[in-house]
PDB file of C-alpha atoms in Angstrom:
ATOM      1  CA  LYS M   1      -5.859  12.334 -21.739  1.00 77.00           C
ATOM      2  CA  ARG M   2      -4.637  15.266 -23.957  1.00 92.00           C
ATOM      3  CA  LEU M   3      -7.900  17.405 -22.660  1.00 95.00           C
ATOM      4  CA  ARG M   4      -5.676  21.167 -22.603  1.00 97.00           C
ATOM      5  CA  PRO M   5      -4.028  21.317 -25.757  1.00 98.00           C
ATOM      6  CA  LEU M   6      -7.658  19.292 -27.477  1.00 97.00           C
ATOM      7  CA  LEU M   7      -8.489  22.614 -25.143  1.00 97.00           C
ATOM      8  CA  VAL M   8      -6.276  24.925 -27.206  1.00 98.00           C
ATOM      9  CA  LEU M   9      -7.493  23.698 -30.757  1.00 98.00           C
ATOM     10  CA  ALA M  10     -11.224  23.753 -30.332  1.00 96.00           C
ATOM     11  CA  ALA M  11     -11.170  27.409 -28.896  1.00 96.00           C
ATOM     12  CA  SER M  12      -9.167  28.540 -31.649  1.00 96.00           C
ATOM     13  CA  ASN M  13     -10.997  26.424 -34.263  1.00 95.00           C
ATOM     14  CA  ALA M  14     -14.197  28.076 -32.276  1.00 93.00           C
ATOM     15  CA  VAL M  15     -12.569  31.576 -32.840  1.00 93.00           C
ATOM     16  CA  GLY M  16     -11.270  31.144 -36.903  1.00 93.00           C
ATOM     17  CA  GLY M  17      -7.359  31.311 -35.100  1.00 95.00           C
ATOM     18  CA  VAL M  18      -4.563  31.173 -36.515  1.00 94.00           C
ATOM     19  CA  ARG M  19      -3.759  27.736 -37.086  1.00 95.00           C
ATOM     20  CA  ALA M  20       0.070  27.787 -36.439  1.00 96.00           C
ATOM     21  CA  ALA M  21       0.095  30.031 -33.156  1.00 97.00           C
ATOM     22  CA  ALA M  22      -2.752  27.338 -32.097  1.00 98.00           C
ATOM     23  CA  LEU M  23      -0.797  24.665 -32.456  1.00 98.00           C
ATOM     24  CA  ARG M  24       2.205  25.311 -30.826  1.00 98.00           C
ATOM     25  CA  ALA M  25       0.129  26.467 -28.306  1.00 98.00           C
ATOM     26  CA  ALA M  26      -1.549  23.329 -27.587  1.00 98.00           C
ATOM     27  CA  CYS M  27       2.205  21.714 -27.568  1.00 98.00           C
ATOM     28  CA  ALA M  28       3.430  24.380 -25.033  1.00 98.00           C
ATOM     29  CA  VAL M  29       0.558  24.021 -22.260  1.00 98.00           C
ATOM     30  CA  GLU M  30       0.770  19.818 -22.449  1.00 98.00           C
ATOM     31  CA  LEU M  31       4.662  20.249 -21.823  1.00 98.00           C
ATOM     32  CA  ILE M  32       3.888  21.788 -18.884  1.00 98.00           C
ATOM     33  CA  HIS M  33       1.007  19.661 -17.546  1.00 97.00           C
ATOM     34  CA  ALA M  34       3.575  16.823 -18.335  1.00 97.00           C
ATOM     35  CA  TYR M  35       6.751  18.281 -16.279  1.00 98.00           C
ATOM     36  CA  SER M  36       3.673  19.426 -13.591  1.00 96.00           C
ATOM     37  CA  LEU M  37       3.137  15.728 -13.586  1.00 96.00           C
ATOM     38  CA  VAL M  38       7.027  14.589 -13.089  1.00 98.00           C
ATOM     39  CA  HIS M  39       7.864  16.945 -10.706  1.00 97.00           C
ATOM     40  CA  ASP M  40       5.030  15.681  -9.251  1.00 94.00           C
ATOM     41  CA  ASP M  41       5.576  12.196  -8.982  1.00 96.00           C
ATOM     42  CA  LEU M  42       8.892  13.049  -7.687  1.00 97.00           C
ATOM     43  CA  PRO M  43       9.969  12.213  -3.649  1.00 97.00           C
ATOM     44  CA  CYS M  44       9.434  15.405  -2.027  1.00 94.00           C
ATOM     45  CA  MET M  45       6.016  15.523  -3.747  1.00 93.00           C
ATOM     46  CA  ASP M  46       3.695  13.305  -3.642  1.00 90.00           C
ATOM     47  CA  ASP M  47       6.767  10.094  -4.399  1.00 94.00           C
ATOM     48  CA  ASP M  48       4.982   8.070  -6.639  1.00 95.00           C
ATOM     49  CA  VAL M  49       6.022   4.880  -8.277  1.00 97.00           C
ATOM     50  CA  LEU M  50       3.388   4.304 -10.315  1.00 95.00           C
ATOM     51  CA  ARG M  51       1.926   7.027 -13.495  1.00 94.00           C
ATOM     52  CA  ARG M  52      -0.703   4.936 -15.513  1.00 90.00           C
ATOM     53  CA  GLY M  53       0.706   1.245 -14.185  1.00 94.00           C
ATOM     54  CA  LYS M  54       4.480   2.348 -15.342  1.00 97.00           C
ATOM     55  CA  PRO M  55       6.929   3.496 -13.230  1.00 97.00           C
ATOM     56  CA  THR M  56       7.904   7.203 -12.825  1.00 97.00           C
ATOM     57  CA  VAL M  57       9.944   9.367 -14.289  1.00 98.00           C
ATOM     58  CA  HIS M  58      12.081   9.938 -10.910  1.00 98.00           C
ATOM     59  CA  VAL M  59      11.840   5.808 -10.611  1.00 98.00           C
ATOM     60  CA  ARG M  60      13.033   5.002 -14.009  1.00 97.00           C
ATOM     61  CA  PHE M  61      15.295   7.618 -14.270  1.00 98.00           C
ATOM     62  CA  GLY M  62      16.925   9.029 -10.973  1.00 98.00           C
ATOM     63  CA  VAL M  63      15.200  11.834  -9.093  1.00 98.00           C
ATOM     64  CA  ALA M  64      18.333  14.193 -10.578  1.00 98.00           C
ATOM     65  CA  GLN M  65      17.564  12.724 -13.866  1.00 98.00           C
ATOM     66  CA  ALA M  66      13.397  13.667 -13.646  1.00 98.00           C
ATOM     67  CA  MET M  67      13.730  16.855 -11.962  1.00 98.00           C
ATOM     68  CA  LEU M  68      15.844  18.263 -15.257  1.00 98.00           C
ATOM     69  CA  ALA M  69      13.633  16.607 -17.599  1.00 98.00           C
ATOM     70  CA  GLY M  70      10.767  18.458 -15.928  1.00 98.00           C
ATOM     71  CA  ASP M  71      12.390  21.443 -16.124  1.00 98.00           C
ATOM     72  CA  ALA M  72      13.741  21.326 -19.844  1.00 98.00           C
ATOM     73  CA  MET M  73      10.439  20.925 -20.718  1.00 98.00           C
ATOM     74  CA  GLN M  74       9.021  23.667 -18.847  1.00 98.00           C
ATOM     75  CA  ALA M  75      11.654  25.443 -20.696  1.00 98.00           C
ATOM     76  CA  LEU M  76      10.412  23.998 -24.382  1.00 98.00           C
ATOM     77  CA  ALA M  77       7.446  25.149 -23.310  1.00 98.00           C
ATOM     78  CA  PHE M  78       8.185  28.851 -23.639  1.00 98.00           C
ATOM     79  CA  GLU M  79      10.746  28.088 -26.443  1.00 98.00           C
ATOM     80  CA  VAL M  80       7.417  26.516 -28.906  1.00 98.00           C
ATOM     81  CA  LEU M  81       5.314  30.246 -28.796  1.00 98.00           C
ATOM     82  CA  THR M  82       8.281  31.994 -29.199  1.00 98.00           C
ATOM     83  CA  PRO M  83       9.342  30.995 -33.008  1.00 97.00           C
ATOM     84  CA  ASP M  84      11.811  32.829 -34.747  1.00 96.00           C
ATOM     85  CA  ASP M  85      10.664  31.721 -37.969  1.00 96.00           C
ATOM     86  CA  GLY M  86       7.865  34.567 -38.308  1.00 94.00           C
ATOM     87  CA  SER M  87       4.465  32.261 -38.466  1.00 94.00           C
ATOM     88  CA  VAL M  88       3.687  33.754 -34.873  1.00 96.00           C
ATOM     89  CA  GLU M  89       3.395  37.353 -33.682  1.00 96.00           C
ATOM     90  CA  PRO M  90       5.970  38.994 -31.492  1.00 97.00           C
ATOM     91  CA  ALA M  91       2.607  40.456 -29.206  1.00 96.00           C
ATOM     92  CA  LEU M  92       1.001  37.299 -29.829  1.00 97.00           C
ATOM     93  CA  GLN M  93       3.537  34.958 -28.862  1.00 98.00           C
ATOM     94  CA  ALA M  94       3.994  37.687 -25.867  1.00 98.00           C
ATOM     95  CA  ARG M  95       0.367  37.161 -24.869  1.00 97.00           C
ATOM     96  CA  LEU M  96       0.060  33.004 -25.383  1.00 98.00           C
ATOM     97  CA  CYS M  97       3.696  33.377 -22.594  1.00 98.00           C
ATOM     98  CA  ALA M  98       1.808  35.459 -19.989  1.00 98.00           C
ATOM     99  CA  LEU M  99      -1.247  33.427 -20.111  1.00 98.00           C
ATOM    100  CA  LEU M 100       0.967  29.706 -19.917  1.00 98.00           C
ATOM    101  CA  ALA M 101       3.280  32.117 -17.217  1.00 98.00           C
ATOM    102  CA  ARG M 102      -0.038  33.230 -15.089  1.00 98.00           C
ATOM    103  CA  ALA M 103      -1.380  29.511 -15.255  1.00 97.00           C
ATOM    104  CA  ALA M 104       1.633  27.302 -14.137  1.00 98.00           C
ATOM    105  CA  GLY M 105       3.182  30.233 -11.358  1.00 97.00           C
ATOM    106  CA  GLY M 106       2.352  30.693  -7.831  1.00 96.00           C
ATOM    107  CA  ALA M 107      -1.011  31.968  -8.734  1.00 95.00           C
ATOM    108  CA  GLY M 108      -1.744  28.778 -11.124  1.00 96.00           C
ATOM    109  CA  MET M 109      -0.881  25.581 -10.810  1.00 95.00           C
ATOM    110  CA  ALA M 110       3.057  26.093  -8.491  1.00 96.00           C
ATOM    111  CA  GLY M 111       0.419  27.872  -5.574  1.00 95.00           C
ATOM    112  CA  GLY M 112      -1.846  25.295  -6.104  1.00 93.00           C
ATOM    113  CA  GLN M 113       0.388  22.872  -4.969  1.00 92.00           C
ATOM    114  CA  ALA M 114       1.978  24.644  -2.474  1.00 94.00           C
ATOM    115  CA  ILE M 115      -0.966  24.632  -1.262  1.00 93.00           C
ATOM    116  CA  ASP M 116      -1.759  20.998  -1.329  1.00 89.00           C
ATOM    117  CA  LEU M 117       1.576  19.918   0.372  1.00 91.00           C
ATOM    118  CA  ALA M 118       0.902  22.995   3.104  1.00 92.00           C
ATOM    119  CA  SER M 119      -2.798  21.255   3.819  1.00 91.00           C
ATOM    120  CA  VAL M 120      -1.301  17.389   4.595  1.00 89.00           C
ATOM    121  CA  GLY M 121      -2.798  15.865   6.957  1.00 89.00           C
ATOM    122  CA  ARG M 122      -4.591  19.095   7.285  1.00 91.00           C
ATOM    123  CA  PRO M 123      -8.754  19.466   6.588  1.00 90.00           C
ATOM    124  CA  LEU M 124      -9.727  22.233   4.528  1.00 89.00           C
ATOM    125  CA  ASP M 125     -12.433  24.128   4.448  1.00 91.00           C
ATOM    126  CA  GLU M 126     -14.322  24.859   1.021  1.00 89.00           C
ATOM    127  CA  ARG M 127     -13.277  27.840   0.871  1.00 91.00           C
ATOM    128  CA  ALA M 128      -9.763  26.896   0.746  1.00 91.00           C
ATOM    129  CA  LEU M 129      -9.800  24.247  -0.957  1.00 87.00           C
ATOM    130  CA  SER M 130     -11.647  26.228  -3.848  1.00 88.00           C
ATOM    131  CA  ASP M 131      -8.580  27.696  -3.924  1.00 91.00           C
ATOM    132  CA  MET M 132      -6.569  25.010  -4.791  1.00 90.00           C
ATOM    133  CA  HIS M 133      -8.368  23.401  -7.139  1.00 88.00           C
ATOM    134  CA  ARG M 134      -8.924  26.453  -9.072  1.00 90.00           C
ATOM    135  CA  ARG M 135      -5.200  27.098  -8.858  1.00 93.00           C
ATOM    136  CA  LYS M 136      -3.491  23.251  -8.994  1.00 88.00           C
ATOM    137  CA  THR M 137      -6.134  22.041 -11.906  1.00 88.00           C
ATOM    138  CA  GLY M 138      -8.384  25.091 -12.889  1.00 93.00           C
ATOM    139  CA  ALA M 139      -5.843  27.697 -13.872  1.00 95.00           C
ATOM    140  CA  LEU M 140      -3.897  25.459 -16.345  1.00 96.00           C
ATOM    141  CA  LEU M 141      -7.537  24.137 -17.687  1.00 96.00           C
ATOM    142  CA  ARG M 142      -8.748  27.689 -17.908  1.00 96.00           C
ATOM    143  CA  ALA M 143      -5.196  29.007 -19.510  1.00 97.00           C
ATOM    144  CA  SER M 144      -5.684  26.486 -22.187  1.00 98.00           C
ATOM    145  CA  VAL M 145      -9.300  27.786 -23.453  1.00 97.00           C
ATOM    146  CA  LEU M 146      -7.679  31.337 -23.065  1.00 97.00           C
ATOM    147  CA  MET M 147      -4.426  29.924 -25.021  1.00 97.00           C
ATOM    148  CA  GLY M 148      -6.546  28.956 -27.922  1.00 97.00           C
ATOM    149  CA  ALA M 149      -8.775  31.794 -27.882  1.00 96.00           C
ATOM    150  CA  ALA M 150      -6.078  34.554 -28.248  1.00 96.00           C
ATOM    151  CA  CYS M 151      -5.068  32.799 -31.399  1.00 96.00           C
ATOM    152  CA  GLY M 152      -8.145  34.495 -33.343  1.00 93.00           C
ATOM    153  CA  ALA M 153      -9.872  37.610 -32.980  1.00 76.00           C
ATOM    154  CA  THR M 154     -11.950  37.444 -29.523  1.00 72.00           C
ATOM    155  CA  SER M 155     -12.203  39.967 -27.200  1.00 75.00           C
ATOM    156  CA  GLY M 156     -14.197  41.760 -24.609  1.00 83.00           C
ATOM    157  CA  ARG M 157     -17.808  39.235 -23.383  1.00 88.00           C
ATOM    158  CA  GLY M 158     -16.539  36.670 -25.784  1.00 87.00           C
ATOM    159  CA  TRP M 159     -13.597  36.365 -23.953  1.00 90.00           C
ATOM    160  CA  ARG M 160     -15.059  36.200 -20.638  1.00 91.00           C
ATOM    161  CA  ALA M 161     -17.895  33.579 -21.705  1.00 93.00           C
ATOM    162  CA  LEU M 162     -14.466  31.336 -22.578  1.00 94.00           C
ATOM    163  CA  GLY M 163     -12.434  32.218 -19.524  1.00 93.00           C
ATOM    164  CA  ASP M 164     -15.873  31.061 -17.498  1.00 94.00           C
ATOM    165  CA  TYR M 165     -15.886  28.045 -19.740  1.00 95.00           C
ATOM    166  CA  GLY M 166     -12.124  27.337 -18.615  1.00 94.00           C
ATOM    167  CA  ASP M 167     -13.295  28.048 -15.237  1.00 92.00           C
ATOM    168  CA  ALA M 168     -16.494  25.513 -15.870  1.00 93.00           C
ATOM    169  CA  VAL M 169     -14.009  22.772 -16.748  1.00 94.00           C
ATOM    170  CA  GLY M 170     -11.828  22.816 -15.223  1.00 90.00           C
ATOM    171  CA  LEU M 171     -13.540  21.953 -11.547  1.00 85.00           C
ATOM    172  CA  ALA M 172     -15.857  19.274 -13.404  1.00 88.00           C
ATOM    173  CA  PHE M 173     -12.146  18.148 -14.229  1.00 88.00           C
ATOM    174  CA  GLN M 174     -11.280  18.031 -10.646  1.00 81.00           C
ATOM    175  CA  VAL M 175     -14.744  16.663  -9.039  1.00 79.00           C
ATOM    176  CA  VAL M 176     -14.072  13.799 -10.921  1.00 85.00           C
ATOM    177  CA  ASP M 177     -10.839  13.309 -10.695  1.00 79.00           C
ATOM    178  CA  ASP M 178     -11.513  13.990  -7.100  1.00 73.00           C
ATOM    179  CA  ILE M 179     -14.236  10.862  -7.453  1.00 81.00           C
ATOM    180  CA  LEU M 180     -11.878   8.086  -9.037  1.00 80.00           C
ATOM    181  CA  ASP M 181      -8.982   9.142  -6.375  1.00 71.00           C
ATOM    182  CA  VAL M 182     -12.074   7.730  -3.796  1.00 69.00           C
TER     183      VAL M 182
END
């Protein structure tokens, strides 16, 4: 779908962002998303054998290779954000890395996955379900918008408005995804 990189580029374009930084941020967020799918399909997580009608990475190449491929994509995402050619200012590199790390870590995607795994076979109340969705899906979508915004001159109300937009897109995406699952 490549929704996340499109959100990065659209937000950056909306605020007159630096194109080189936005392209790197778009690639990095897609790498994080791809790594999360590879790990999500593993036997210790969802144990999916097909993704989009094709064998998952662990089925095709083995569990160890899938784990390493996911790990390598995660590391590559941060490598992409930190070029040493001067194309992205160091302060912007740090800001983009921080946004992506928070979205992918315990307060974001990984934390949401942990809630999901811990709740298998148990119903979640609305608050817990909302928290899981905000982290598991919403955090990376919100970060996509904010990473694009960070590539331009955005602060204060504009930053908050784009963050709210990212939250709304994350919720809408999760609702559609849940409906499609049913």
